[in-house]
Amino acid sequence: MEENIKKEIILTQEGYDKLEEELELLKTTKRKEVAERLKVAISFGDLSENAEYDEAKKEQAALEERIMKLENMVRIAVIIDEENVDLDIVTIGSIVKIYDKDFDEEVEYTIVGSAEADPYDFKISNESPVGRALLGRQKGEEVSVTVPDGITKLKILDITR
């Protein structure tokens, strides 16, 4: 746990804004909802056998834990200035169009910090096998990446932001 506290969180401005938005929602709306559920559960009487109370307390604990985690992430976040992303090499914030030789297809990924990664939205972490393999590479380069299914070969077609 101590290691995570010191590790910087690398985010794009969009990712940072999403964290701030979630944090605000949790601290205002969600806290009020959980407090109201607790109040209703307490009104049922005997807390020792009150499932609603136990559930509301668990929800409150999970909510407060998420709020603390988000506050920590926001505090130590390093925001990538996407306007200054180097277009000559792949860096965090780059949008990289690659050709996947194994699947014979072109794919476009945005390289982001691990906190912002979302493979379903084609945002891959700089710490993932593919992200690590692409970092520092240039347009036209071919890279081999060890993935769970073996080794895949990728060619960098373009780097944008």
CSV table of C-alpha atoms in Angstrom, one decimal:
chain,number,residue,atom,x,y,z
A,1,MET,CA,0.0,0.0,0.0
A,2,GLU,CA,2.8,2.4,0.9
A,3,GLU,CA,4.2,2.0,-2.6
A,4,ASN,CA,1.0,3.2,-4.3
A,5,ILE,CA,0.9,6.4,-2.2
A,6,LYS,CA,4.3,7.6,-3.6
A,7,LYS,CA,3.7,6.5,-7.2
A,8,GLU,CA,2.6,9.4,-9.4
A,9,ILE,CA,-0.6,9.1,-11.3
A,10,ILE,CA,-0.2,10.2,-15.0
A,11,LEU,CA,-3.3,11.5,-16.6
A,12,THR,CA,-4.5,13.4,-19.6
A,13,GLN,CA,-6.6,16.5,-18.8
A,14,GLU,CA,-9.7,14.5,-19.8
A,15,GLY,CA,-8.8,11.8,-17.4
A,16,TYR,CA,-8.1,14.3,-14.6
A,17,ASP,CA,-11.5,16.0,-15.2
A,18,LYS,CA,-13.3,12.7,-15.0
A,19,LEU,CA,-11.7,11.9,-11.7
A,20,GLU,CA,-12.7,15.3,-10.3
A,21,GLU,CA,-16.2,14.9,-11.6
A,22,GLU,CA,-16.6,11.4,-9.9
A,23,LEU,CA,-15.1,12.8,-6.7
A,24,GLU,CA,-17.5,15.7,-6.6
A,25,LEU,CA,-20.5,13.3,-7.2
A,26,LEU,CA,-19.4,11.0,-4.5
A,27,LYS,CA,-18.8,13.7,-1.9
A,28,THR,CA,-22.1,15.4,-2.5
A,29,THR,CA,-24.9,13.3,-4.0
A,30,LYS,CA,-23.7,9.8,-3.0
A,31,ARG,CA,-22.8,10.8,0.6
A,32,LYS,CA,-26.3,12.2,1.1
A,33,GLU,CA,-27.9,9.1,-0.4
A,34,VAL,CA,-26.0,6.8,1.9
A,35,ALA,CA,-26.6,9.0,5.0
A,36,GLU,CA,-30.3,8.9,4.2
A,37,ARG,CA,-30.2,5.0,3.9
A,38,LEU,CA,-28.4,4.9,7.3
A,39,LYS,CA,-31.1,7.2,8.8
A,40,VAL,CA,-33.9,5.0,7.6
A,41,ALA,CA,-32.2,1.8,8.7
A,42,ILE,CA,-31.6,3.2,12.2
A,43,SER,CA,-35.3,4.0,12.4
A,44,PHE,CA,-36.1,0.3,12.1
A,45,GLY,CA,-34.8,-0.2,15.7
A,46,ASP,CA,-32.5,-2.9,17.0
A,47,LEU,CA,-29.2,-2.5,15.2
A,48,SER,CA,-27.8,-5.9,16.2
A,49,GLU,CA,-30.2,-7.7,13.8
A,50,ASN,CA,-30.7,-4.9,11.2
A,51,ALA,CA,-29.6,-6.1,7.8
A,52,GLU,CA,-30.5,-2.7,6.2
A,53,TYR,CA,-28.2,-1.0,8.7
A,54,ASP,CA,-25.3,-3.4,8.1
A,55,GLU,CA,-25.6,-3.0,4.4
A,56,ALA,CA,-25.8,0.8,4.6
A,57,LYS,CA,-22.7,0.8,6.9
A,58,LYS,CA,-20.8,-1.3,4.3
A,59,GLU,CA,-21.8,1.0,1.5
A,60,GLN,CA,-20.7,4.0,3.5
A,61,ALA,CA,-17.3,2.4,4.2
A,62,ALA,CA,-16.8,1.5,0.5
A,63,LEU,CA,-17.9,5.1,-0.5
A,64,GLU,CA,-15.4,6.7,1.9
A,65,GLU,CA,-12.7,4.4,0.8
A,66,ARG,CA,-13.3,5.4,-2.9
A,67,ILE,CA,-13.4,9.1,-2.0
A,68,MET,CA,-10.0,8.8,-0.2
A,69,LYS,CA,-8.5,6.9,-3.2
A,70,LEU,CA,-9.8,9.6,-5.6
A,71,GLU,CA,-8.5,12.4,-3.4
A,72,ASN,CA,-5.1,10.8,-3.3
A,73,MET,CA,-5.1,10.3,-7.1
A,74,VAL,CA,-6.1,13.9,-7.7
A,75,ARG,CA,-3.5,15.2,-5.3
A,76,ILE,CA,-0.5,13.3,-6.8
A,77,ALA,CA,-1.7,13.5,-10.5
A,78,VAL,CA,0.7,14.6,-13.1
A,79,ILE,CA,-1.3,16.0,-16.1
A,80,ILE,CA,0.2,15.4,-19.5
A,81,ASP,CA,0.2,18.6,-21.7
A,82,GLU,CA,-1.2,17.0,-24.8
A,83,GLU,CA,-0.3,20.2,-26.8
A,84,ASN,CA,3.4,19.4,-26.3
A,85,VAL,CA,3.3,15.7,-27.1
A,86,ASP,CA,6.3,14.9,-29.3
A,87,LEU,CA,5.0,13.6,-32.6
A,88,ASP,CA,8.3,12.1,-33.6
A,89,ILE,CA,8.2,9.4,-30.9
A,90,VAL,CA,5.5,7.5,-28.9
A,91,THR,CA,5.0,9.1,-25.5
A,92,ILE,CA,2.2,9.2,-23.0
A,93,GLY,CA,-0.6,11.2,-24.6
A,94,SER,CA,0.3,9.9,-28.1
A,95,ILE,CA,-2.3,8.5,-30.4
A,96,VAL,CA,-0.6,5.6,-32.2
A,97,LYS,CA,-1.9,3.9,-35.3
A,98,ILE,CA,-0.4,0.5,-35.6
A,99,TYR,CA,-0.6,-2.4,-38.0
A,100,ASP,CA,-1.1,-5.7,-36.1
A,101,LYS,CA,0.5,-8.4,-38.4
A,102,ASP,CA,-1.1,-11.3,-36.5
A,103,PHE,CA,-4.6,-10.0,-36.9
A,104,ASP,CA,-3.9,-8.2,-40.3
A,105,GLU,CA,-5.6,-5.1,-39.0
A,106,GLU,CA,-4.9,-1.5,-38.2
A,107,VAL,CA,-5.7,-0.3,-34.7
A,108,GLU,CA,-5.4,3.2,-33.1
A,109,TYR,CA,-4.5,3.4,-29.4
A,110,THR,CA,-4.0,6.4,-27.1
A,111,ILE,CA,-1.2,5.8,-24.7
A,112,VAL,CA,-2.3,6.9,-21.2
A,113,GLY,CA,-1.2,6.4,-17.6
A,114,SER,CA,-2.5,3.3,-15.8
A,115,ALA,CA,-5.2,5.1,-13.9
A,116,GLU,CA,-6.9,6.1,-17.1
A,117,ALA,CA,-6.5,2.9,-19.2
A,118,ASP,CA,-9.6,1.6,-20.8
A,119,PRO,CA,-9.0,-1.0,-23.5
A,120,TYR,CA,-12.6,-0.9,-24.6
A,121,ASP,CA,-12.0,2.8,-25.5
A,122,PHE,CA,-8.6,1.9,-27.1
A,123,LYS,CA,-6.8,3.7,-24.2
A,124,ILE,CA,-3.8,1.5,-23.2
A,125,SER,CA,-1.6,2.0,-20.2
A,126,ASN,CA,2.1,3.0,-20.6
A,127,GLU,CA,2.7,0.1,-18.2
A,128,SER,CA,0.9,-2.5,-20.3
A,129,PRO,CA,3.1,-4.8,-22.5
A,130,VAL,CA,2.0,-3.1,-25.7
A,131,GLY,CA,2.2,0.4,-24.2
A,132,ARG,CA,5.8,-0.3,-22.9
A,133,ALA,CA,6.9,-1.7,-26.2
A,134,LEU,CA,5.6,1.3,-28.1
A,135,LEU,CA,7.0,4.0,-25.9
A,136,GLY,CA,10.0,5.8,-27.4
A,137,ARG,CA,9.5,4.3,-30.8
A,138,GLN,CA,9.1,6.1,-34.1
A,139,LYS,CA,6.8,6.0,-37.1
A,140,GLY,CA,7.8,3.1,-39.3
A,141,GLU,CA,9.4,1.0,-36.6
A,142,GLU,CA,8.3,-2.6,-36.0
A,143,VAL,CA,8.1,-4.0,-32.5
A,144,SER,CA,7.6,-7.5,-31.1
A,145,VAL,CA,5.5,-7.6,-27.9
A,146,THR,CA,5.1,-10.6,-25.5
A,147,VAL,CA,1.5,-11.0,-24.8
A,148,PRO,CA,-0.4,-13.8,-23.1
A,149,ASP,CA,-0.9,-15.7,-26.4
A,150,GLY,CA,2.8,-15.4,-27.3
A,151,ILE,CA,4.6,-12.8,-29.3
A,152,THR,CA,2.8,-10.3,-31.6
A,153,LYS,CA,4.4,-8.1,-34.2
A,154,LEU,CA,3.3,-4.5,-34.6
A,155,LYS,CA,4.3,-1.8,-37.0
A,156,ILE,CA,3.9,1.9,-36.1
A,157,LEU,CA,2.0,3.6,-39.0
A,158,ASP,CA,1.4,7.1,-37.5
A,159,ILE,CA,1.8,9.1,-34.3
A,160,THR,CA,-0.6,12.0,-33.6
A,161,ARG,CA,-2.1,13.7,-30.6
